[in-house]
Short mmCIF file of C-alpha atoms in Angstrom, two decimals:
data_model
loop_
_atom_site.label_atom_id
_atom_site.label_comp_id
_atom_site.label_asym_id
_atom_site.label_seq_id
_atom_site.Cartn_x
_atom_site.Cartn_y
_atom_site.Cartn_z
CA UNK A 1 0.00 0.00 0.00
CA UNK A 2 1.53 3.49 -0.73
CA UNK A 3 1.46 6.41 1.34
CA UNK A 4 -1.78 8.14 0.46
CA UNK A 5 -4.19 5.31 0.99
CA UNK A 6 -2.41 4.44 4.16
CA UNK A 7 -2.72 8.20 5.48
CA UNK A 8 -6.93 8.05 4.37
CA UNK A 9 -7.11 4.65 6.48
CA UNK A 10 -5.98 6.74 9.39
CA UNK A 11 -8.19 9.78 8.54
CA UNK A 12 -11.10 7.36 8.54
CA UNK A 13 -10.45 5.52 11.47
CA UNK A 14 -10.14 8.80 13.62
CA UNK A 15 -13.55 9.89 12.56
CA UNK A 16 -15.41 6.41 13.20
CA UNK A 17 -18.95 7.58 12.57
CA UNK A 18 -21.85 5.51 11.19
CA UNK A 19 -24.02 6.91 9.21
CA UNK A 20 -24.92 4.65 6.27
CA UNK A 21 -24.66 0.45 5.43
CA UNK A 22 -23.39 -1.75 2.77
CA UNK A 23 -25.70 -4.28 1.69
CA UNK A 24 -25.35 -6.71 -1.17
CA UNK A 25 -27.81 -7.05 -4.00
CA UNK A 26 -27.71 -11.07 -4.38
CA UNK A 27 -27.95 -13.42 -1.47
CA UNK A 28 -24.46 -14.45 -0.54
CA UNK A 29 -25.55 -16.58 2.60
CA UNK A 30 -23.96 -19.61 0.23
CA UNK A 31 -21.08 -17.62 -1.16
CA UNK A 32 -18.37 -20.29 -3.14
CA UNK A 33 -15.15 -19.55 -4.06
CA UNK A 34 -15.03 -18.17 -7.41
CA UNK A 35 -18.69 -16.56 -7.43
CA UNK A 36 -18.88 -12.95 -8.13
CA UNK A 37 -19.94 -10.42 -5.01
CA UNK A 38 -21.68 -7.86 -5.64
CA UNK A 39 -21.82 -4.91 -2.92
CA UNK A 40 -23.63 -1.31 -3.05
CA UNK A 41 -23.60 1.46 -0.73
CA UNK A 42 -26.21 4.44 -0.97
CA UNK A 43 -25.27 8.11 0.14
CA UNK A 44 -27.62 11.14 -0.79
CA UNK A 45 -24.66 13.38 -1.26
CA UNK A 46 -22.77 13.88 -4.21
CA UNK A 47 -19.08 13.44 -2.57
CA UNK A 48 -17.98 10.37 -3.34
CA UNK A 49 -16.80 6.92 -1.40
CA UNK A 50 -14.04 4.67 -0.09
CA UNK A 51 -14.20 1.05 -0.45
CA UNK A 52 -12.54 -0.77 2.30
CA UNK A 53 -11.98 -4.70 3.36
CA UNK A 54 -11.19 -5.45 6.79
CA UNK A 55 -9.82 -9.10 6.55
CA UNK A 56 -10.24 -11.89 8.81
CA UNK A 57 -7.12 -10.89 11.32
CA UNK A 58 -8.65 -7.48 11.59
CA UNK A 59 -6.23 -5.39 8.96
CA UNK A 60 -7.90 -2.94 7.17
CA UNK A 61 -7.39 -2.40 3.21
CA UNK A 62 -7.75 0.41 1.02
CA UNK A 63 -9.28 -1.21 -2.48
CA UNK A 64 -11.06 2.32 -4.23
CA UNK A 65 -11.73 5.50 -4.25
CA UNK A 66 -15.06 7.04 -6.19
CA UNK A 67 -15.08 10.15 -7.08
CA UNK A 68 -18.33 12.75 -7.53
CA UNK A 69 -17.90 12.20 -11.70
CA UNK A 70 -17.87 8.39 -10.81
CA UNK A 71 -13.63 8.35 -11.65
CA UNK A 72 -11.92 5.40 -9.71
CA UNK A 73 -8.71 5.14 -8.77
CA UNK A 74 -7.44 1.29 -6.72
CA UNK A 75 -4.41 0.88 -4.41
CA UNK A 76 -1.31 2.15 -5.93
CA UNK A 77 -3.14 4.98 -8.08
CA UNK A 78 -4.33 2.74 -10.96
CA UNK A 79 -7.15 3.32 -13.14
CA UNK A 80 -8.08 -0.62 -13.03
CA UNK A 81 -8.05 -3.60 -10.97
CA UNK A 82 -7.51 -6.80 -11.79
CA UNK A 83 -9.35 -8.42 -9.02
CA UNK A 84 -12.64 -5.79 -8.92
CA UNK A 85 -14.38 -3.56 -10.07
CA UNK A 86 -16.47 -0.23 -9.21
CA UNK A 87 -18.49 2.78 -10.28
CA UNK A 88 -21.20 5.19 -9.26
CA UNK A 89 -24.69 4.85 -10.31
CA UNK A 90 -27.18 7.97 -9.07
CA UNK A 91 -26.56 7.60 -5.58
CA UNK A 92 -24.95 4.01 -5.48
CA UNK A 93 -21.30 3.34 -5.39
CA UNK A 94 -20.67 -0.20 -6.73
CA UNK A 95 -18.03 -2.62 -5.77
CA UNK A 96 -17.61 -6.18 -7.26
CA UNK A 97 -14.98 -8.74 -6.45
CA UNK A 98 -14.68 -10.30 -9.67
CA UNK A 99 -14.01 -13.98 -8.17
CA UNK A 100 -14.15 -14.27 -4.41
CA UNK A 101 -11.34 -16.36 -2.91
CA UNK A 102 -10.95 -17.32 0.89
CA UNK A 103 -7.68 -13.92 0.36
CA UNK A 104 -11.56 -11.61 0.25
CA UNK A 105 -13.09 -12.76 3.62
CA UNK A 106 -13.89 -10.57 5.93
CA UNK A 107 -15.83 -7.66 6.45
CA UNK A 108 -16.38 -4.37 3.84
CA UNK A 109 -16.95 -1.42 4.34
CA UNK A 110 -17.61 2.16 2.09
CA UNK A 111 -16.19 5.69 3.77
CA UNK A 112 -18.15 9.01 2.60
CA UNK A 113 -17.07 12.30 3.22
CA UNK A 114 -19.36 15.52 3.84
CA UNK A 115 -19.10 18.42 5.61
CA UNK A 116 -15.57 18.15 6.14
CA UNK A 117 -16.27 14.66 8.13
CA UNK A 118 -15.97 11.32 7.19
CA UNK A 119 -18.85 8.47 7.76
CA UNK A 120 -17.69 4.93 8.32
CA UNK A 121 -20.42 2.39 7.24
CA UNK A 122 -21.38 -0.36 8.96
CA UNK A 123 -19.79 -3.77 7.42
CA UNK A 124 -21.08 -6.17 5.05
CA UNK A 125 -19.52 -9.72 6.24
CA UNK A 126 -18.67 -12.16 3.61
CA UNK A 127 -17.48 -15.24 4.73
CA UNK A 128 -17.46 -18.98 2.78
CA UNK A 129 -19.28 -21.68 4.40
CA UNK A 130 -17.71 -23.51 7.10
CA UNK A 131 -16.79 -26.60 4.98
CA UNK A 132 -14.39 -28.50 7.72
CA UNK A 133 -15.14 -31.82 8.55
CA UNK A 134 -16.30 -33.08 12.31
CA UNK A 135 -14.56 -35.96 13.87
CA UNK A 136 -16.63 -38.73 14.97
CA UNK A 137 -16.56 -37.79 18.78
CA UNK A 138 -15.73 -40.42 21.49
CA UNK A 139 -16.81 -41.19 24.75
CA UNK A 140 -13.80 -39.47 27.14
CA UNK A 141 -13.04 -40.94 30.84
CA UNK A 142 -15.38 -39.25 33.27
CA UNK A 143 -14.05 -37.87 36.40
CA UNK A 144 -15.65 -37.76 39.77
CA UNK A 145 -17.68 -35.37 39.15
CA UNK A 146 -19.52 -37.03 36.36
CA UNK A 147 -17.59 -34.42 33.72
CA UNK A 148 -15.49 -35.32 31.19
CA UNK A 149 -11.81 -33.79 31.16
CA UNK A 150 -12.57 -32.35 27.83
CA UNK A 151 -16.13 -30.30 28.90
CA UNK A 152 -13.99 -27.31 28.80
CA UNK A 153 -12.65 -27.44 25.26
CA UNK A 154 -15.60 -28.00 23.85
CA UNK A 155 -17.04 -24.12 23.15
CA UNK A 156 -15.77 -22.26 20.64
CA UNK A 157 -15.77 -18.19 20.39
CA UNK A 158 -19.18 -16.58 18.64
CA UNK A 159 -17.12 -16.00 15.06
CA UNK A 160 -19.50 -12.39 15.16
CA UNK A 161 -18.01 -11.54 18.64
CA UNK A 162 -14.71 -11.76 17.36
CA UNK A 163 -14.53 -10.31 14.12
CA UNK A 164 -16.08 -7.07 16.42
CA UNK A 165 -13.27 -7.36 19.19
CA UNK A 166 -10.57 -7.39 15.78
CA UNK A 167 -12.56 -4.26 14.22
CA UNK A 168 -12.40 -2.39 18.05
CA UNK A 169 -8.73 -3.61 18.21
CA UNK A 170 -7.68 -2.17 14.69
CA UNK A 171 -9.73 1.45 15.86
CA UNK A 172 -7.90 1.34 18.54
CA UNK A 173 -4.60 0.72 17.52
CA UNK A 174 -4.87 3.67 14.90
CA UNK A 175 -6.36 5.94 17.48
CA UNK A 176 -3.39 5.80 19.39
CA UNK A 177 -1.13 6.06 16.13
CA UNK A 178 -3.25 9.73 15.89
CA UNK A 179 -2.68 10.60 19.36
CA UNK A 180 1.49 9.41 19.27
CA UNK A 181 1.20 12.02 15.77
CA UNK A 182 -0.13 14.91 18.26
CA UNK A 183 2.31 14.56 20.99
CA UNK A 184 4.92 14.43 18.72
CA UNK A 185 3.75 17.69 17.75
CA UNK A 186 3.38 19.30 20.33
CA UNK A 187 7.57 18.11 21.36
CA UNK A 188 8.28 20.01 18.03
CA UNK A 189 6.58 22.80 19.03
CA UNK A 190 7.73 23.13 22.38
CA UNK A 191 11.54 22.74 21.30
CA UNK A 192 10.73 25.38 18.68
CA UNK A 193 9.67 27.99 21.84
CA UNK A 194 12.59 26.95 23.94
CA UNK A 195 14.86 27.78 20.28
CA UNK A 196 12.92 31.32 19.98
CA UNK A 197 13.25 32.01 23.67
CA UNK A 198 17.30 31.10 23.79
CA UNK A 199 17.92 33.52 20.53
CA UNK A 200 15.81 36.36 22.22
CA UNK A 201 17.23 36.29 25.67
CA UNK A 202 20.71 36.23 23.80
CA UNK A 203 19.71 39.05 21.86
#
């Protein structure tokens, strides 16, 4: 990712307001790899809108920028993507992935600005079916207690819950990146004063 995108992830994630959704136009409850996905997201105003994938660790990724005269532009600047597509309709910016692989999972998202303020949509998920196997499960020993020793292995995190704790995590992390920028600001700043003040007083 080059500089620019990297700096608008940061932008965004300072601002984290909600205003509008993502939604997909086809079912993709039963999406397989390969299939096309289709997403949309609707804003009244004429500004334009990010595209953004958060993946399954939680890392966010620029993919496209829309512009008000419905110009794209992808990661590194291009004019084209090899792996989607995109384009503003009315009030609908457009993103397809042109064939989903398990490298798209995750969550995406589309950033408008207006008013000087950004708006980060809630996420469309898009996940492929859970396709692993389950092992024929055998009786374990029981202990005393009438419990087997493997009772407390046998829940698994809500897969919702956690993509939400890696989203919080990621807003976090770059809202202390922000606040690092600031106090390294106000250092310059202050060394600045103490130059002026040492130049005056010698004066």
């Amino acid at each position: 990712m080059d500089t620019s995108p990297a700096l608008i992830l940061l932008l965004i994630l300072a601002f984290c307001e909600y205003r509008h959704g993502v939604r997909s136009p086809k079912d993709i409850t039963q999406l397989q790899v390969g299939q096309k996905l289709e997403l949309e997201c609707h804003h009244d105003k004429n500004t334009g809108a990010f595209w953004i994938h958060q993946d399954k660790r939680g890392t966010l990724h620029f993919i496209v920028f829309i512009n008000s005269a419905s110009r794209v532009t992808f990661e590194g600047n291009q004019k084209t993507s090899t792996r989607f597509e995109a384009w503003k309709e009315r009030t609908f910016y457009h993103l397809v992935v042109k064939s989903f692989t398990p490298h798209d999972e995750g969550k995406y998202f589309c950033v408008t600005n207006f008013n000087q303020n950004l708006y980060f949509s809630h996420g469309q998920p898009a996940f492929l079916p859970d396709t692993t196997a389950v092992a024929p499960i055998t009786p374990a020993p029981t202990t005393q207690r009438g419990m087997t020793e493997k009772d407390s292995c046998l829940k698994t995190p809500d897969p919702d819950s956690r993509r939400q704790e890696d989203l919080d995590h990621s807003c976090l992390v770059f809202l202390w990146v922000r606040l690092a920028s600031l106090c390294l600001l106000l250092l310059q700043l202050l060394a600045i004063t103490i130059v002026l003040c040492r130049c005056r007083a010698h004066h």
